[in-house]
Amino acid sequence: MHAKKEVLISCVFLLFATGSWAGEPPISEDTRACLECHATVHPGRLEDWKRGRMATITPAEAMKKPEAQRRVSYDNIPESLNNVVVGCAECHTLNSKKHADSFDHNGYQVHVVVTPEDCAICHPVEREEYDRNLMAHARGNLKHNAVYKALVDSVNDLQSFSKGTVSYGPANDATEADSCFFCHGTHVKRQGTMEKDTDFGEMSFPILSGWPNQGVGRVNPDGSKGACTACHPRHGFSVAVARKPYTCSECHKGPDVPAYPIYSVSKHGNIFSSKGQSSSWNFDAVPWTVGKDFTAPTCAVCHVSLLVSKDGSSVAKRTHQMNDRLYKRLFGLIYAHPHPVSPDTTIIRNKAGLPLPTELTGEPAPGYLIDTEEAQQRKEAMQQVCLACHSNGWVQGHFDRLENTIQTADAMTLTATQILLSAWDGGIARGPAQKDSMFNETIEKMWVEQWLFYANSTRLASAMAGADYGVFANGRWYLSKNIRTMLDWTRFLQRK
Amino acid sequence: MHAKKEVLISCVFLLFATGSWAGEPPISEDTRACLECHATVHPGRLEDWKRGRMATITPAEAMKKPEAQRRVSYDNIPESLNNVVVGCAECHTLNSKKHADSFDHNGYQVHVVVTPEDCAICHPVEREEYDRNLMAHARGNLKHNAVYKALVDSVNDLQSFSKGTVSYGPANDATEADSCFFCHGTHVKRQGTMEKDTDFGEMSFPILSGWPNQGVGRVNPDGSKGACTACHPRHGFSVAVARKPYTCSECHKGPDVPAYPIYSVSKHGNIFSSKGQSSSWNFDAVPWTVGKDFTAPTCAVCHVSLLVSKDGSSVAKRTHQMNDRLYKRLFGLIYAHPHPVSPDTTIIRNKAGLPLPTELTGEPAPGYLIDTEEAQQRKEAMQQVCLACHSNGWVQGHFDRLENTIQTADAMTLTATQILLSAWDGGIARGPAQKDSMFNETIEKMWVEQWLFYANSTRLASAMAGADYGVFANGRWYLSKNIRTMLDWTRFLQRK
Amino acid sequence: MHAKKEVLISCVFLLFATGSWAGEPPISEDTRACLECHATVHPGRLEDWKRGRMATITPAEAMKKPEAQRRVSYDNIPESLNNVVVGCAECHTLNSKKHADSFDHNGYQVHVVVTPEDCAICHPVEREEYDRNLMAHARGNLKHNAVYKALVDSVNDLQSFSKGTVSYGPANDATEADSCFFCHGTHVKRQGTMEKDTDFGEMSFPILSGWPNQGVGRVNPDGSKGACTACHPRHGFSVAVARKPYTCSECHKGPDVPAYPIYSVSKHGNIFSSKGQSSSWNFDAVPWTVGKDFTAPTCAVCHVSLLVSKDGSSVAKRTHQMNDRLYKRLFGLIYAHPHPVSPDTTIIRNKAGLPLPTELTGEPAPGYLIDTEEAQQRKEAMQQVCLACHSNGWVQGHFDRLENTIQTADAMTLTATQILLSAWDGGIARGPAQKDSMFNETIEKMWVEQWLFYANSTRLASAMAGADYGVFANGRWYLSKNIRTMLDWTRFLQRK
């Protein structure tokens, strides 16, 4: 950390002069200037970038590939960017005027937070698709929906004890950023500027709140939403990493959205774990060829990637909307329901006037959810992926079983809801009619677990054929037990 | 999916003509006919098969191997099968008259569900061993045992709320198939025939209920029991996959039978995870050489595989009976006990007349369980595997400790059982004497968790030396806490 | 097992004569004598050793490496050991007079349990560092601290039911060895000698209690503490295995110390899982180069290993003290607090006279914990690792958030503690004032879960940026719910 600047320069020179990085890619002057210091200051970051595709191919070269092999989707790009690899300066000085986090750094206007708006210069289609994704709106959908926000508060608020009872006090931003909004995304704001004494003298840096964060619905200092780095980690930005289930598991492992643990006990997950590390699997190929590059799906196969069969014919189109192969939303809410039309779900109102896609009794909120035709198209898009390996009868049987499971899990949620409604009515718990949170008492929290943990998990275990998780791990056993416990609990409470 | 048939044929021709699959294996005419369409209709399936051993070696060649290297065990085989690789037609048109799921398909009598009876044409010994396995009877043992079936119902039955209380309604077949019987096996039955418009014109297909399923005790349309594909996934049928712990984890990960999570925190599991992907480990070798092909066991090493030492001397014989290296049954039931003699456990009656291998107080049901001599032989068979790496003192110490843990976990279950019996006696819960289920009230469900989750896990954590799981994750902490909670709960109930 | 001795000798000869082990390393005569039989008796063990570094390099050669590449740290070593590889005899006959487990074995004084004292002949620095580690004292710290021992007992003691209530009886040594002390370490003692009929005639072996065990704080038959094999598994003693997170997960996976599950949902864990098996990562390199050998940290990167950047400059010094990059202790105790000065924590007394590093209200016990300056140094040592890839602002933001989370998790623990204190005061539970255990009633066990599971996990999830685990899996959701449940429970109890 205390090496002299001269040493640094020699070091960087050496780095690029050695034969180990043959056919030196065209690096911009600006990026060279960045590397001059940062190669030594943050060596891990630099090496990660160097191994990635961004460091080895220019946008112009990328655009020359046949369409199916392209990872870029731009129409036009500034000439200055087109013929250099995508290095530090290309991203961190782009659109700097829009960036509240820009600062003068050795003569460059640099910003800290690279955003989907920045990435969109080469990947406009992906950015637009992602914006239609619930994930891009994951922060607002939680923060600006009164019901969901009350659930968030019930998790994060501080409780304090006094005179035999407990009261709630509001959670601060740092707590929220370390809890729900770690995955849903923080709002990254500039709070000022600080001076710092560095190895290279005194320097100015922006002070950011809500940082660091790589949540899928992050609100960025340029006003954009999302973080491509949620799935394509810096600074390799690998498609291979994003295609492996470990990436999805960062946010989809807990009992509320247990996609990863369910996948891991499915036959698909077994085959991925058993064979996926072998050299015969290729997680980097674009397009991704069924049977050649992989013989069992990962999350990305079913939900995101451009898939072809060995003869080149299309199996599935690439999408970053994520839910356009999903005909129903299976988790996160009280009951399963057709996917919302708008990724901004704060606009939804059910008949009871609540911002929920269903009534408390389970009926879908009319007008805000995709219609039968759209649902059928999405279902068929998913089934095309299944059919690449499975017969029609297999696929039909699987989806019929899922539909039955959706109905039964919803029915078990309805029963729990009726117990809660009866507790509210009977005055042994305080709900909306008493102007109290739906989520802050024990019996209410049991009810939340009925749908957020057990019904969700049961449905998802069915959808992904990972039954082991949906029985005793986090599914039907508890769906059933929880109802009995709630019932006993209300009886104990009645004697208050 | 809409490519013309001519294109398909060229494509298949190309597939087999390219040098990428050197030394074209002898594929039967019938299988070639299958591939003609299915190569394109289900490309993933075909590629998976092509990479497998079945697609590259004929039974005749397989039988020429030295005995220890053989994966087949047939005495005689129809000439028509002996000199072609095992392709689509070889399995899916075999024994078709026995198969209720057979249907006419372009002039072939094809069946959907390939069964152990079909596989037995080349693997008769494995099929016979597997039939002596509890797993082969996993469906019947659950479905046709009144006590276990009541437990199943308590998990799957729908509960509905009315007038302040909750009642149970029976679960349908689809629910059961998505829950317990996903692993234990469904009964696959033909329900009729349907016509379907396909890319190749209108075609007939059988309608199957209980399908898809790959449960270990599946009852098949030819009357046989089991599914080899539970562990050897279609269409690669790999021995390597079956030998990796991910395969077992499909059904042995939940809190009721947590073999995989225990293994993963054991020293063995660590070494497998840390080194098992290296090229120095060989999961395909038959026989499997201790120290050469692996340096720590997976599930299959201890429970299934043919093991030799580097000089070729035998360490363990191959078995598909699974429990013939197991002297006690540690999980799935109220108390540990010697393994049942018959894999059909529905025949067992304890002294109280219940179909359970022990009394409710823990004593083994006489006459239905293996005797001391057989138990000792099985224990020694397992210990021979341990001794391939560990000294006598180590192994002795390990098994002594396990025996102590079995006793203490059983004692903690007995205490919980006595609390429940006292609750039944005191009229604060309704048990068999009141003609009510043993499993449908909260206090009963707590009792189930005492043995099905906590005592099982504690024993298994000891047996596999994965202590971390057996303390706070799902073991002794809860064994102890649950007793106190049950006690408090009965006191709360008494005030009803 | 029944091969004749002659066969064995030929076999061993063959083993070493074959070209497969080129450039036969200098094996001592004594070790050759061991191998003569053990190569066949325990083939797996031998092969594992043969693949390890110990079997291929002599101490003298190891000491010739440039300092940064050295894995040994000795000043002088007996000549007899210096020029042979480290084989069976080198370890198992070393310091034999100090070893209560020594026994005469074919003319050699052999001991069973190789200890840190034995390893220290080549690795004295590592042994000394490790001795300053809490882990080396993990047994005594649990066993000889009255409060912790009461918690241990509450987990392991047998409960029996009589006359409507339950009483505790003491757990035996075997139970403790299979539970808490499996990881914390047993006391391995010689209990006598036994004669055993072996393939090589009758032989004597020591009878050991507390064996087998590889707990980090094992008390050994030579009086030393610890087990190097806890992290460097026998008989390969690999640095690569110790550097992978699976090793740490053996003891750090359960809900009480869930480092591994948190790591696995962090971005770091994702990158390790996604890329760590690729040939571009090198887990064997010493020193370990950031960006070259790995592009995301494992446990060892942040807590143990000697790290350098590509130009050779130091990022972090190797340490086996483990906590000298840790400024606060986040788990295992009621509240977070500065690390204890002495690894023997039994000496600590808080103001209330309890052997705890904080009061029951959370204030640190003065005089026993590291001071602000030492804490700051440790924090900076850790941050140097972060800075190898991350910018200053990122690191600052991360640690600020952690500090907030420590405070909120502690506050939520305080609330639960106040409920418990109120229950003790109100006579609905029996605590220290009633000369009763703090851990044996339901409400007390709920309180334990508040800190041992939920607050610990919340803090650790923040520290390692694995938020998914710290919300619904085992964190804030339960921190919040548990307080409400405790409150309801005390109300139910009041009506006793």
mmCIF file of N, CA and C in Angstrom, chain C residues 113-167:
data_model
loop_
_atom_site.group_PDB
_atom_site.id
_atom_site.type_symbol
_atom_site.label_atom_id
_atom_site.label_comp_id
_atom_site.label_asym_id
_atom_site.label_seq_id
_atom_site.Cartn_x
_atom_site.Cartn_y
_atom_site.Cartn_z
ATOM 1 N N VAL C 113 -2.458 -40.665 19.272
ATOM 2 C CA VAL C 113 -2.960 -39.320 19.070
ATOM 3 C C VAL C 113 -1.809 -38.352 18.794
ATOM 4 N N VAL C 114 -1.687 -37.939 17.544
ATOM 5 C CA VAL C 114 -0.674 -36.936 17.215
ATOM 6 C C VAL C 114 -1.238 -35.564 17.594
ATOM 7 N N THR C 115 -0.413 -34.771 18.252
ATOM 8 C CA THR C 115 -0.910 -33.546 18.886
ATOM 9 C C THR C 115 -0.187 -32.301 18.356
ATOM 10 N N PRO C 116 -0.728 -31.121 18.639
ATOM 11 C CA PRO C 116 -0.045 -29.882 18.254
ATOM 12 C C PRO C 116 1.387 -29.838 18.763
ATOM 13 N N GLU C 117 1.631 -30.439 19.916
ATOM 14 C CA GLU C 117 2.985 -30.507 20.459
ATOM 15 C C GLU C 117 3.904 -31.303 19.528
ATOM 16 N N ASP C 118 3.376 -32.352 18.939
ATOM 17 C CA ASP C 118 4.149 -33.130 17.968
ATOM 18 C C ASP C 118 4.374 -32.319 16.690
ATOM 19 N N CYS C 119 3.310 -31.717 16.182
ATOM 20 C CA CYS C 119 3.402 -30.950 14.930
ATOM 21 C C CYS C 119 4.374 -29.775 15.091
ATOM 22 N N ALA C 120 4.460 -29.272 16.356
ATOM 23 C CA ALA C 120 5.268 -28.074 16.613
ATOM 24 C C ALA C 120 6.744 -28.277 16.319
ATOM 25 N N ILE C 121 7.168 -29.502 16.156
ATOM 26 C CA ILE C 121 8.601 -29.684 15.868
ATOM 27 C C ILE C 121 8.970 -29.017 14.543
ATOM 28 N N CYS C 122 8.048 -29.006 13.601
ATOM 29 C CA CYS C 122 8.284 -28.286 12.346
ATOM 30 C C CYS C 122 7.503 -26.967 12.275
ATOM 31 N N HIS C 123 6.413 -26.869 13.025
ATOM 32 C CA HIS C 123 5.513 -25.721 12.908
ATOM 33 C C HIS C 123 5.345 -25.009 14.252
ATOM 34 N N PRO C 124 6.448 -24.611 14.892
ATOM 35 C CA PRO C 124 6.339 -24.035 16.232
ATOM 36 C C PRO C 124 5.567 -22.708 16.263
ATOM 37 N N VAL C 125 5.720 -21.896 15.245
ATOM 38 C CA VAL C 125 5.039 -20.604 15.242
ATOM 39 C C VAL C 125 3.526 -20.798 15.147
ATOM 40 N N GLU C 126 3.117 -21.687 14.265
ATOM 41 C CA GLU C 126 1.694 -21.940 14.085
ATOM 42 C C GLU C 126 1.086 -22.501 15.380
ATOM 43 N N ARG C 127 1.825 -23.371 16.025
ATOM 44 C CA ARG C 127 1.338 -23.974 17.254
ATOM 45 C C ARG C 127 1.173 -22.918 18.355
ATOM 46 N N GLU C 128 2.135 -22.003 18.410
ATOM 47 C CA GLU C 128 2.070 -20.970 19.431
ATOM 48 C C GLU C 128 0.902 -20.012 19.168
ATOM 49 N N GLU C 129 0.751 -19.627 17.914
ATOM 50 C CA GLU C 129 -0.379 -18.780 17.554
ATOM 51 C C GLU C 129 -1.703 -19.465 17.900
ATOM 52 N N TYR C 130 -1.772 -20.710 17.535
ATOM 53 C CA TYR C 130 -3.013 -21.451 17.770
ATOM 54 C C TYR C 130 -3.330 -21.531 19.261
ATOM 55 N N ASP C 131 -2.308 -21.591 20.060
ATOM 56 C CA ASP C 131 -2.508 -21.674 21.510
ATOM 57 C C ASP C 131 -3.075 -20.367 22.075
ATOM 58 N N ARG C 132 -2.876 -19.277 21.352
ATOM 59 C CA ARG C 132 -3.456 -18.004 21.782
ATOM 60 C C ARG C 132 -4.898 -17.840 21.258
ATOM 61 N N ASN C 133 -5.346 -18.863 20.597
ATOM 62 C CA ASN C 133 -6.644 -18.889 19.959
ATOM 63 C C ASN C 133 -7.704 -19.361 20.955
ATOM 64 N N LEU C 134 -8.860 -18.744 20.918
ATOM 65 C CA LEU C 134 -9.963 -19.260 21.738
ATOM 66 C C LEU C 134 -10.213 -20.737 21.472
ATOM 67 N N MET C 135 -10.024 -21.150 20.226
ATOM 68 C CA MET C 135 -10.311 -22.533 19.851
ATOM 69 C C MET C 135 -9.474 -23.541 20.638
ATOM 70 N N ALA C 136 -8.207 -23.201 20.868
ATOM 71 C CA ALA C 136 -7.352 -24.130 21.609
ATOM 72 C C ALA C 136 -7.892 -24.381 23.008
ATOM 73 N N HIS C 137 -8.677 -23.430 23.493
ATOM 74 C CA HIS C 137 -9.209 -23.519 24.861
ATOM 75 C C HIS C 137 -10.711 -23.821 24.841
ATOM 76 N N ALA C 138 -11.176 -24.307 23.693
ATOM 77 C CA ALA C 138 -12.622 -24.462 23.499
ATOM 78 C C ALA C 138 -13.244 -25.464 24.471
ATOM 79 N N ARG C 139 -12.473 -26.449 24.898
ATOM 80 C CA ARG C 139 -13.017 -27.416 25.851
ATOM 81 C C ARG C 139 -13.142 -26.818 27.248
ATOM 82 N N GLY C 140 -12.022 -26.335 27.733
ATOM 83 C CA GLY C 140 -12.024 -25.787 29.089
ATOM 84 C C GLY C 140 -12.982 -24.617 29.239
ATOM 85 N N ASN C 141 -13.023 -23.765 28.212
ATOM 86 C CA ASN C 141 -13.895 -22.588 28.284
ATOM 87 C C ASN C 141 -15.371 -22.963 28.436
ATOM 88 N N LEU C 142 -15.713 -24.138 27.969
ATOM 89 C CA LEU C 142 -17.102 -24.593 28.072
ATOM 90 C C LEU C 142 -17.301 -25.399 29.360
ATOM 91 N N LYS C 143 -16.325 -26.225 29.624
ATOM 92 C CA LYS C 143 -16.462 -27.211 30.716
ATOM 93 C C LYS C 143 -16.249 -26.567 32.089
ATOM 94 N N HIS C 144 -15.380 -25.588 32.134
ATOM 95 C CA HIS C 144 -14.981 -25.044 33.440
ATOM 96 C C HIS C 144 -15.506 -23.629 33.673
ATOM 97 N N ASN C 145 -16.564 -23.293 32.980
ATOM 98 C CA ASN C 145 -17.244 -22.020 33.210
ATOM 99 C C ASN C 145 -18.651 -22.411 33.676
ATOM 100 N N ALA C 146 -18.977 -22.022 34.887
ATOM 101 C CA ALA C 146 -20.213 -22.531 35.495
ATOM 102 C C ALA C 146 -21.453 -22.190 34.669
ATOM 103 N N VAL C 147 -21.477 -20.990 34.092
ATOM 104 C CA VAL C 147 -22.643 -20.598 33.302
ATOM 105 C C VAL C 147 -22.736 -21.413 32.016
ATOM 106 N N TYR C 148 -21.615 -21.484 31.310
ATOM 107 C CA TYR C 148 -21.642 -22.229 30.047
ATOM 108 C C TYR C 148 -21.917 -23.711 30.300
ATOM 109 N N LYS C 149 -21.323 -24.221 31.388
ATOM 110 C CA LYS C 149 -21.528 -25.646 31.677
ATOM 111 C C LYS C 149 -23.009 -25.919 31.955
ATOM 112 N N ALA C 150 -23.674 -24.983 32.576
ATOM 113 C CA ALA C 150 -25.106 -25.162 32.826
ATOM 114 C C ALA C 150 -25.889 -25.191 31.510
ATOM 115 N N LEU C 151 -25.435 -24.405 30.533
ATOM 116 C CA LEU C 151 -26.068 -24.440 29.209
ATOM 117 C C LEU C 151 -25.820 -25.795 28.540
ATOM 118 N N VAL C 152 -24.563 -26.250 28.615
ATOM 119 C CA VAL C 152 -24.218 -27.572 28.082
ATOM 120 C C VAL C 152 -25.113 -28.640 28.707
ATOM 121 N N ASP C 153 -25.249 -28.586 30.019
ATOM 122 C CA ASP C 153 -26.076 -29.586 30.704
ATOM 123 C C ASP C 153 -27.536 -29.511 30.258
ATOM 124 N N SER C 154 -28.011 -28.298 30.041
ATOM 125 C CA SER C 154 -29.415 -28.162 29.648
ATOM 126 C C SER C 154 -29.659 -28.795 28.283
ATOM 127 N N VAL C 155 -28.612 -28.906 27.488
ATOM 128 C CA VAL C 155 -28.727 -29.549 26.177
ATOM 129 C C VAL C 155 -28.622 -31.066 26.299
ATOM 130 N N ASN C 156 -27.688 -31.527 27.111
ATOM 131 C CA ASN C 156 -27.328 -32.944 27.098
ATOM 132 C C ASN C 156 -27.964 -33.806 28.174
ATOM 133 N N ASP C 157 -28.392 -33.189 29.257
ATOM 134 C CA ASP C 157 -28.907 -33.997 30.356
ATOM 135 C C ASP C 157 -30.135 -34.791 29.935
ATOM 136 N N LEU C 158 -30.247 -35.978 30.511
ATOM 137 C CA LEU C 158 -31.413 -36.820 30.257
ATOM 138 C C LEU C 158 -32.583 -36.318 31.083
ATOM 139 N N GLN C 159 -33.742 -36.288 30.465
ATOM 140 C CA GLN C 159 -34.936 -35.898 31.214
ATOM 141 C C GLN C 159 -35.828 -37.118 31.398
ATOM 142 N N SER C 160 -36.376 -37.263 32.597
ATOM 143 C CA SER C 160 -37.309 -38.371 32.794
ATOM 144 C C SER C 160 -38.605 -37.883 33.426
ATOM 145 N N PHE C 161 -39.662 -38.581 33.075
ATOM 146 C CA PHE C 161 -41.014 -38.151 33.430
ATOM 147 C C PHE C 161 -41.521 -38.944 34.624
ATOM 148 N N SER C 162 -42.091 -38.252 35.572
ATOM 149 C CA SER C 162 -42.682 -38.944 36.715
ATOM 150 C C SER C 162 -43.693 -38.030 37.396
ATOM 151 N N LYS C 163 -44.839 -38.556 37.678
ATOM 152 C CA LYS C 163 -45.879 -37.818 38.399
ATOM 153 C C LYS C 163 -46.180 -36.443 37.786
ATOM 154 N N GLY C 164 -46.332 -36.421 36.496
ATOM 155 C CA GLY C 164 -46.749 -35.186 35.836
ATOM 156 C C GLY C 164 -45.663 -34.155 35.633
ATOM 157 N N THR C 165 -44.438 -34.486 36.035
ATOM 158 C CA THR C 165 -43.384 -33.516 35.774
ATOM 159 C C THR C 165 -42.105 -34.214 35.281
ATOM 160 N N VAL C 166 -41.120 -33.415 34.951
ATOM 161 C CA VAL C 166 -39.912 -33.944 34.326
ATOM 162 C C VAL C 166 -38.701 -33.498 35.132
ATOM 163 N N SER C 167 -37.772 -34.432 35.363
ATOM 164 C CA SER C 167 -36.547 -34.051 36.071
ATOM 165 C C SER C 167 -35.324 -34.360 35.216
#
